[in-house]
Every structure is written in structure tokens, then in C-alpha cells.
Tab-separated table of C-alpha atoms and ligand atoms in Angstrom:
chain	number	residue	atom	x	y	z
A	1	UNK	CA	0.675	120.928	-64.404
A	2	UNK	CA	-1.783	122.074	-61.370
A	3	UNK	CA	-3.445	118.856	-61.868
A	4	UNK	CA	-0.440	116.856	-61.386
A	5	UNK	CA	0.566	118.561	-58.410
A	6	UNK	CA	-3.281	117.643	-57.204
A	7	UNK	CA	-2.867	114.098	-58.098
A	8	UNK	CA	0.765	114.173	-56.638
A	9	UNK	CA	-0.916	115.326	-53.212
A	10	UNK	CA	-3.673	112.947	-52.905
A	11	UNK	CA	-1.028	110.326	-53.866
A	12	UNK	CA	0.975	111.429	-50.936
A	13	UNK	CA	-2.185	111.785	-48.614
A	14	UNK	CA	-3.198	107.810	-49.925
A	15	UNK	CA	0.499	106.977	-48.530
A	16	UNK	CA	0.104	108.553	-45.212
A	17	UNK	CA	-3.169	106.851	-44.451
A	18	UNK	CA	-1.852	103.572	-45.723
A	19	UNK	CA	1.272	104.293	-43.553
A	20	UNK	CA	-0.767	105.064	-40.634
A	21	UNK	CA	-2.699	102.181	-40.987
A	22	UNK	CA	0.324	99.684	-40.230
A	23	UNK	CA	-0.111	98.571	-36.709
A	24	UNK	CA	3.396	97.248	-36.783
A	25	UNK	CA	5.959	97.710	-39.203
A	26	UNK	CA	8.495	95.486	-39.243
A	27	UNK	CA	12.210	96.632	-39.364
A	28	UNK	CA	14.376	94.965	-42.309
A	29	UNK	CA	17.941	94.944	-42.720
A	30	UNK	CA	19.988	94.745	-45.981
A	31	UNK	CA	23.449	95.534	-46.890
A	32	UNK	CA	22.710	96.249	-50.802
A	33	UNK	CA	21.374	99.654	-51.712
A	34	UNK	CA	18.143	100.451	-52.837
A	35	UNK	CA	16.627	99.174	-56.165
A	36	UNK	CA	19.000	95.825	-55.440
A	37	UNK	CA	17.184	92.687	-56.317
A	38	UNK	CA	16.893	91.533	-52.814
A	39	UNK	CA	16.044	94.882	-51.827
A	40	UNK	CA	13.125	95.033	-53.961
A	41	UNK	CA	12.635	91.282	-53.026
A	42	UNK	CA	11.729	92.309	-49.324
A	43	UNK	CA	9.797	95.571	-50.490
A	44	UNK	CA	7.449	92.959	-52.418
A	45	UNK	CA	7.222	90.617	-49.517
A	46	UNK	CA	6.060	93.870	-47.256
A	47	UNK	CA	3.313	94.853	-50.116
A	48	UNK	CA	2.106	91.070	-50.111
A	49	UNK	CA	1.863	91.134	-46.513
A	50	UNK	CA	-0.053	94.352	-46.236
A	51	UNK	CA	-2.214	93.271	-48.563
A	52	UNK	CA	-3.108	89.772	-46.634
A	53	UNK	CA	-3.154	91.713	-43.391
A	54	UNK	CA	-5.293	94.899	-44.450
A	55	UNK	CA	-2.485	97.090	-44.005
A	56	UNK	CA	-1.764	95.772	-40.327
A	57	UNK	CA	1.661	94.334	-41.003
A	58	UNK	CA	4.189	96.394	-43.124
A	59	UNK	CA	7.642	96.148	-43.177
A	60	UNK	CA	10.332	98.907	-43.937
A	61	UNK	CA	13.590	98.084	-45.684
A	62	UNK	CA	16.694	99.551	-44.433
A	63	UNK	CA	19.027	99.321	-47.004
A	64	UNK	CA	22.491	100.041	-47.883
A	65	UNK	CA	23.887	98.473	-44.604
A	66	UNK	CA	21.919	101.599	-42.531
A	67	UNK	CA	21.540	99.068	-39.768
A	68	UNK	CA	25.373	97.969	-39.898
A	69	UNK	CA	27.437	94.777	-41.681
A	70	UNK	CA	25.832	91.569	-41.934
A	71	UNK	CA	27.603	89.984	-38.923
A	72	UNK	CA	26.307	92.414	-36.652
A	73	UNK	CA	22.639	92.970	-38.144
A	74	UNK	CA	22.581	88.850	-37.694
A	75	UNK	CA	23.182	89.284	-33.919
A	76	UNK	CA	20.720	91.918	-33.534
A	77	UNK	CA	18.024	90.314	-35.361
A	78	UNK	CA	18.926	87.398	-32.952
A	79	UNK	CA	18.246	89.682	-29.995
A	80	UNK	CA	15.020	90.688	-31.711
A	81	UNK	CA	16.251	94.675	-32.126
A	82	UNK	CA	15.872	94.074	-36.248
A	83	UNK	CA	12.962	91.962	-37.075
A	84	UNK	CA	13.670	90.757	-40.432
A	85	UNK	CA	17.265	90.346	-42.339
A	86	UNK	CA	18.009	89.788	-45.543
A	87	UNK	CA	21.310	87.831	-45.645
A	88	UNK	CA	24.005	85.590	-47.364
A	89	UNK	CA	24.196	82.056	-46.140
A	90	UNK	CA	28.008	82.586	-45.449
A	91	UNK	CA	27.808	84.418	-42.571
A	92	UNK	CA	25.476	81.783	-40.782
A	93	UNK	CA	28.246	79.142	-41.451
A	94	UNK	CA	29.842	79.795	-38.047
A	95	UNK	CA	26.691	79.432	-36.224
A	96	UNK	CA	24.506	77.255	-38.109
A	97	UNK	CA	25.889	73.965	-39.596
A	98	UNK	CA	23.457	73.083	-41.988
A	99	UNK	CA	23.997	76.202	-44.029
A	100	UNK	CA	27.423	75.197	-44.775
A	101	UNK	CA	25.525	72.717	-46.913
A	102	UNK	CA	24.792	75.492	-49.101
A	103	UNK	CA	28.073	77.206	-48.798
A	104	UNK	CA	30.148	74.617	-50.190
A	105	UNK	CA	32.264	75.218	-53.481
A	106	UNK	CA	31.027	73.953	-56.461
A	107	UNK	CA	28.125	71.965	-54.552
A	108	UNK	CA	25.060	73.156	-57.138
A	109	UNK	CA	25.875	71.969	-60.539
A	110	UNK	CA	23.517	74.687	-61.963
A	111	UNK	CA	20.904	77.231	-61.654
A	112	UNK	CA	18.091	74.588	-61.695
A	113	UNK	CA	20.033	72.407	-59.538
A	114	UNK	CA	20.128	74.774	-57.060
A	115	UNK	CA	16.334	75.620	-57.249
A	116	UNK	CA	15.724	71.936	-57.020
A	117	UNK	CA	17.622	71.896	-53.592
A	118	UNK	CA	16.171	75.005	-52.148
A	119	UNK	CA	12.675	74.682	-53.251
A	120	UNK	CA	12.316	70.953	-52.035
A	121	UNK	CA	12.502	69.108	-48.699
A	122	UNK	CA	16.057	69.838	-48.279
A	123	UNK	CA	15.622	73.549	-48.277
A	124	UNK	CA	12.590	73.386	-46.031
A	125	UNK	CA	14.987	71.379	-43.338
A	126	UNK	CA	17.819	74.019	-43.688
A	127	UNK	CA	15.203	76.919	-43.251
A	128	UNK	CA	13.914	75.017	-40.277
A	129	UNK	CA	18.142	74.651	-38.881
A	130	UNK	CA	17.477	78.636	-37.910
A	131	UNK	CA	14.866	78.156	-35.422
A	132	UNK	CA	17.526	76.656	-32.873
A	133	UNK	CA	19.532	80.049	-33.347
A	134	UNK	CA	16.666	82.660	-32.476
A	135	UNK	CA	15.970	83.063	-36.011
A	136	UNK	CA	12.578	81.900	-38.384
A	137	UNK	CA	14.212	80.716	-41.800
A	138	UNK	CA	11.292	82.116	-44.348
A	139	UNK	CA	12.732	81.984	-47.915
A	140	UNK	CA	15.658	81.792	-50.261
A	141	UNK	CA	16.578	84.350	-52.647
A	142	UNK	CA	18.804	84.052	-56.084
A	143	UNK	CA	22.265	85.255	-55.966
A	144	UNK	CA	23.972	83.910	-58.906
A	145	UNK	CA	27.709	82.662	-58.884
A	146	UNK	CA	30.577	84.275	-56.964
A	147	UNK	CA	33.886	84.615	-58.875
A	148	UNK	CA	37.059	86.191	-57.924
A	149	UNK	CA	37.931	89.619	-58.958
A	150	UNK	CA	41.301	91.607	-58.438
A	151	UNK	CA	43.285	94.792	-59.158
A	152	UNK	CA	46.672	92.953	-60.147
A	153	UNK	CA	46.219	90.635	-62.991
A	154	UNK	CA	43.887	88.607	-65.310
A	155	UNK	CA	43.497	85.166	-63.377
A	156	UNK	CA	43.290	82.410	-66.250
A	157	UNK	CA	44.498	79.295	-64.194
A	158	UNK	CA	44.345	78.119	-60.686
A	159	UNK	CA	48.526	78.993	-60.501
A	160	UNK	CA	47.653	82.255	-60.894
A	161	UNK	CA	45.880	82.336	-57.583
A	162	UNK	CA	49.031	81.510	-55.585
A	163	UNK	CA	50.131	84.204	-52.937
A	164	UNK	CA	47.349	86.749	-53.864
A	165	UNK	CA	45.140	87.938	-50.980
A	166	UNK	CA	41.234	87.875	-51.009
A	167	UNK	CA	38.682	89.053	-48.983
A	168	UNK	CA	36.178	86.683	-47.935
A	169	UNK	CA	32.719	86.412	-46.040
A	170	UNK	CA	33.641	85.798	-42.388
A	171	UNK	CA	33.182	82.187	-42.543
A	172	UNK	CA	35.917	79.581	-41.796
A	173	UNK	CA	34.509	77.489	-44.744
A	174	UNK	CA	35.605	80.291	-47.199
A	175	UNK	CA	38.819	81.244	-45.715
A	176	UNK	CA	40.004	77.503	-46.100
A	177	UNK	CA	38.439	77.392	-49.691
A	178	UNK	CA	40.523	80.144	-50.674
A	179	UNK	CA	43.784	78.702	-49.019
A	180	UNK	CA	42.963	75.572	-50.657
A	181	UNK	CA	43.321	77.326	-54.233
A	182	UNK	CA	46.895	78.488	-52.902
A	183	UNK	CA	45.596	82.284	-51.823
A	184	UNK	CA	45.363	83.999	-48.778
A	185	UNK	CA	42.170	84.805	-47.173
A	186	UNK	CA	41.260	87.943	-45.372
A	187	UNK	CA	37.788	87.673	-43.651
A	188	UNK	CA	36.267	91.338	-43.513
A	189	UNK	CA	32.710	93.037	-43.364
A	190	UNK	CA	31.479	93.957	-46.929
A	191	UNK	CA	31.569	97.708	-46.501
A	192	UNK	CA	35.468	97.664	-46.068
A	193	UNK	CA	36.305	95.803	-49.376
A	194	UNK	CA	36.295	98.846	-51.565
A	195	UNK	CA	38.856	101.028	-49.513
A	196	UNK	CA	40.783	97.634	-48.839
A	197	UNK	CA	41.162	96.844	-52.486
A	198	UNK	CA	42.103	100.379	-53.245
A	199	UNK	CA	44.586	101.042	-50.557
A	200	UNK	CA	45.942	97.440	-51.449
A	201	UNK	CA	45.416	96.012	-48.171
A	202	UNK	CA	43.991	93.178	-50.296
A	203	UNK	CA	44.260	92.321	-54.191
A	204	UNK	CA	40.718	91.416	-54.587
A	205	UNK	CA	37.680	89.891	-53.325
A	206	UNK	CA	34.797	87.605	-54.840
A	207	UNK	CA	31.197	87.924	-55.763
A	208	UNK	CA	28.567	87.966	-58.241
A	209	UNK	CA	28.096	90.421	-61.232
A	210	UNK	CA	25.196	92.487	-59.367
A	211	UNK	CA	27.570	92.744	-56.276
A	212	UNK	CA	30.749	93.621	-58.106
A	213	UNK	CA	28.975	96.598	-60.027
A	214	UNK	CA	26.645	98.247	-57.309
A	215	UNK	CA	29.527	98.254	-54.812
A	216	UNK	CA	31.600	99.863	-56.894
A	217	UNK	CA	34.629	97.066	-56.752
A	218	UNK	CA	34.809	97.043	-60.448
A	219	UNK	CA	36.212	100.271	-60.193
A	220	UNK	CA	39.202	99.178	-58.232
A	221	UNK	CA	39.739	95.797	-59.226
A	222	UNK	CA	39.078	95.505	-63.068
A	223	UNK	CA	39.977	91.534	-63.587
A	224	UNK	CA	37.163	89.337	-63.308
A	225	UNK	CA	37.356	85.628	-63.849
A	226	UNK	CA	34.435	83.619	-64.084
A	227	UNK	CA	35.517	80.379	-62.018
A	228	UNK	CA	32.018	80.324	-60.552
A	229	UNK	CA	33.251	78.946	-57.205
A	230	UNK	CA	30.108	79.383	-55.036
A	231	UNK	CA	26.637	79.729	-55.499
A	232	UNK	CA	25.408	80.763	-52.066
A	233	UNK	CA	21.986	81.616	-51.987
A	234	UNK	CA	20.424	84.618	-50.036
A	235	UNK	CA	18.017	84.020	-47.183
A	236	UNK	CA	15.184	85.860	-45.510
A	237	UNK	CA	15.054	85.438	-41.888
A	238	UNK	CA	12.743	86.840	-39.044
A	239	UNK	CA	13.844	87.175	-35.497
A	240	UNK	CA	12.120	84.324	-33.442
A	241	UNK	CA	11.442	87.351	-30.723
A	242	UNK	CA	9.217	89.026	-33.277
A	243	UNK	CA	7.608	85.868	-34.747
A	244	UNK	CA	6.656	84.366	-31.200
A	245	UNK	CA	4.575	87.900	-30.630
A	246	UNK	CA	2.540	86.820	-33.817
A	247	UNK	CA	-0.714	85.233	-33.604
A	248	UNK	CA	-0.299	81.856	-35.739
A	249	UNK	CA	-2.475	83.825	-38.732
A	250	UNK	CA	-0.033	86.470	-38.938
A	251	UNK	CA	2.930	83.801	-38.779
A	252	UNK	CA	1.637	82.137	-41.818
A	253	UNK	CA	0.888	85.666	-43.647
A	254	UNK	CA	4.541	86.532	-43.143
A	255	UNK	CA	5.436	83.010	-44.260
A	256	UNK	CA	3.445	82.971	-47.294
A	257	UNK	CA	4.791	86.542	-48.027
A	258	UNK	CA	8.008	85.773	-47.661
A	259	UNK	CA	7.339	82.510	-50.139
A	260	UNK	CA	5.754	84.600	-52.457
A	261	UNK	CA	8.062	87.319	-53.043
A	262	UNK	CA	10.708	84.823	-54.190
A	263	UNK	CA	9.460	84.715	-57.912
A	264	UNK	CA	9.525	88.474	-57.962
A	265	UNK	CA	13.219	88.555	-56.651
A	266	UNK	CA	14.421	85.601	-59.020
A	267	UNK	CA	12.915	87.804	-61.847
A	268	UNK	CA	14.733	90.806	-60.859
A	269	UNK	CA	17.704	89.064	-60.387
A	270	UNK	CA	18.103	87.314	-63.819
A	271	UNK	CA	17.892	91.089	-65.092
A	272	UNK	CA	20.016	92.425	-62.971
A	273	UNK	CA	23.171	90.046	-63.404
A	274	UNK	CA	22.677	90.794	-67.209
A	275	UNK	CA	22.641	94.320	-66.591
A	276	UNK	CA	25.511	94.551	-64.572
A	277	UNK	CA	27.756	92.359	-66.663
A	278	UNK	CA	26.864	94.720	-69.489
A	279	UNK	CA	27.659	97.694	-67.403
A	280	UNK	CA	30.858	96.526	-65.636
A	281	UNK	CA	32.038	95.108	-69.376
A	282	UNK	CA	31.514	98.767	-71.048
A	283	UNK	CA	33.392	100.272	-68.122
A	284	UNK	CA	36.352	97.966	-69.181
A	285	UNK	CA	36.386	95.480	-66.981
A	286	UNK	CA	38.738	92.272	-68.102
A	287	UNK	CA	36.375	89.458	-68.017
A	288	UNK	CA	38.198	86.055	-68.235
A	289	UNK	CA	35.516	83.531	-69.313
A	290	UNK	CA	37.032	80.598	-70.715
A	291	UNK	CA	38.554	78.988	-67.720
A	292	UNK	CA	39.290	75.366	-66.983
A	293	UNK	CA	37.239	74.894	-63.795
A	294	UNK	CA	38.452	71.153	-63.197
A	295	UNK	CA	41.463	72.105	-61.164
A	296	UNK	CA	39.228	74.359	-58.965
A	297	UNK	CA	36.724	71.609	-58.349
A	298	UNK	CA	39.720	68.979	-57.569
A	299	UNK	CA	41.438	71.620	-54.995
A	300	UNK	CA	38.122	71.744	-52.775
A	301	UNK	CA	38.228	67.749	-51.795
A	302	UNK	CA	40.168	69.005	-48.782
A	303	UNK	CA	37.787	71.535	-47.889
A	304	UNK	CA	35.035	69.221	-48.223
A	305	UNK	CA	37.063	66.315	-46.280
A	306	UNK	CA	37.458	69.129	-43.359
A	307	UNK	CA	33.975	70.948	-43.134
A	308	UNK	CA	31.733	68.163	-44.061
A	309	UNK	CA	32.542	65.972	-40.783
A	310	UNK	CA	29.652	65.551	-39.025
A	311	UNK	CA	27.368	62.775	-40.056
A	312	UNK	CA	24.626	64.931	-40.507
A	313	UNK	CA	26.149	67.080	-42.952
A	314	UNK	CA	27.719	64.176	-44.952
A	315	UNK	CA	23.932	63.120	-45.069
A	316	UNK	CA	22.918	66.864	-46.447
A	317	UNK	CA	25.837	66.644	-48.801
A	318	UNK	CA	25.039	63.438	-50.428
A	319	UNK	CA	21.523	64.333	-50.593
A	320	UNK	CA	21.813	67.357	-52.256
A	321	UNK	CA	24.268	66.103	-54.491
A	322	UNK	CA	21.567	63.279	-55.605
A	323	UNK	CA	19.164	65.847	-56.316
A	324	UNK	CA	18.160	66.168	-59.857
B	1	GTR	C1	26.684	89.158	-51.988
B	1	GTR	C2	25.455	89.100	-50.839
B	1	GTR	C3	25.476	90.047	-49.511
B	1	GTR	C4	26.828	89.846	-48.662
B	1	GTR	C5	27.893	90.176	-49.855
B	1	GTR	C6	29.374	90.051	-49.184
B	1	GTR	O1	26.757	88.731	-52.645
B	1	GTR	O2	24.566	89.220	-51.506
B	1	GTR	O3	24.300	89.628	-48.572
B	1	GTR	O4	26.857	88.753	-48.167
B	1	GTR	O5	27.682	89.267	-51.060
B	1	GTR	O6	30.355	89.440	-50.023
B	1	GTR	O7	29.729	90.342	-48.009
């Protein structure tokens, strides 16, 4: 017992030493709770960064939306109040046009297709687009596929969505996507969704298995339909203000640490998807997994027509579709 206590004491002393060795600790935001794959991904990035810089540069992850909802944390990252942010691509849609390409419904045919695009030149190009908006795009994380869930009834076909009210991320593209399916979209911050479903302000929302689980939304919206309309990647960004203060060597270390953390997040993601699916099914969620996606895909034609309007976006989308 004593030995354990002494070991613990030494361990904590070591932690303090390690912590005080950090010359700079970057503040990083995430809306998800501790343990969620994206939170653990950025923590891994921090460990890699410490290693690369002899403990000079560290990252502290403020999980569970401690620094605010995504839209606000993006602004704070642009201002340099927050150094690093792990966010969905969705909330960037209204400010960075290129991010819309990865936020289009059914743009990715599979996870392999998504990885081929993100890990190749198109992925680089979209990350580079952040630098015109006071941000540096560092890396993409996995986020699976988003599907609709609600508190009213099982959705087995597109007609069932008629007139229903769904929360979406604050992006005009997602508002139009829901409208094209015959439903009504209410853009609102993630943190307000649980109570809005509970009080009937909305009928439901849409998200991947781990978010549906960790947010507790499955407790108030037990019908989940695997229509998988979106595969929106997560992105890790750094404030340009923070980036510009770093030496070229440290910039490289940050960039490499972000890239090297991707494989860790992807592995955690795959495990978490399975775990969350099993957990919510066991909790009594009614899952509709046999659903014809064709009418959903066809309904997206006007959404593409409206949002893929500039030549640059048309070209980007064509190249994504042509990627094997
Ligand atoms: C999750 C995503 C979050 C947040 C959330 C939402 O899948 O990881 O960053 O965007 O969705 O719907 O607001």
C-alpha cells in the first residue's frame, strides 16, 4: 500500500516536472467529452508534440465545450484567444467555401473513398484554404456517417420525414439539405439539442453513433435511421496568430504532430463507433438499417445545384467524385 502511495507520489512529481517544463501550452477546444476519439486524438497530438520539442510545447485540451459552442470557439481561434480547435467541417461552410465540398450529402461513397480524398492533394488543398481565414488547417479526423434520429417515429422512407423538425449544424448547406428531404431544419448549437428534443422544440437531429451516444440524445430520441446522408470530416486547426509566433521548426513539429495523431484518432474512432452502436441498441434504441438510399440521393440534386455554384467548387467536387 505504502509502496503504491510512494509510487503515486513520484508519478505525480514527475508529472509536475513535465508540466513545468512546458514553455508554451496551447489551449485546445473540443465540444466532446473526455475520452471521445477526437479529444483523445488531440491529446495524442500533444504527447507527440512534447516529444518532438523536448517538452517545450504542450497542449491542454478543454473538452466538453468548456470554451464554448463550436461557432464561438471558431471565432475565438480566429482571434487567437484559443490556439487549437478540433471542429467539424460543417460550421466552416458559411465562411470557407471549399469546406462545403466535404460537407455535401453523399459526396463520399465509402470510408475508403473519404480517406483517399482527405489523404491526397484535394485534402491538402482544402486545408490550405483555411489560411485565408486566420486559421491553419492541420489535419482531418474521422467522424463516420451522420444519420437522422428522432423522438416521434421510425423513419423507414423519405416520405416519413415530411414536415418533421430537425436540428442541424449552423450551415446553410445543411438547412437546404433537410428542406430538400421535405423536413424543416433548425440550426442550433450542439449543446442545446438534448433539451430541445426533450421539450419538443425539435423532433430530432442527425449525427454519427458516438455523438448520438455521448450526447445522450439517444435517451430522448430513440428512433435512429441509417440513411447516412453525410460523412463530414473533423478538422484540427490552429489559430494563425499562434502559428505566426512559432519558429519554422516549431511550426513543422506542430504540423507533424497533428498528422501523426490521425492514425491514433482513426483507430479510436473505429472502436468507438462499434461500442456506441452496441450501447444504444442495448439501451432500447430502435434502429432502421434497411433503407433505400436512392430517393435520398436523388433529392440532393437541387442542393448540389444551389451550393456547388462557383467554378472552383464545381471543379473540386468533380475531382472528389473522380477519386478512386
Ligand atoms: C459531431 C462533431 C462535433 C459537432 C457535432 C454537432 O459529430 O464531432 O464537432 O459538430 O457533431 O452536430 O454539432
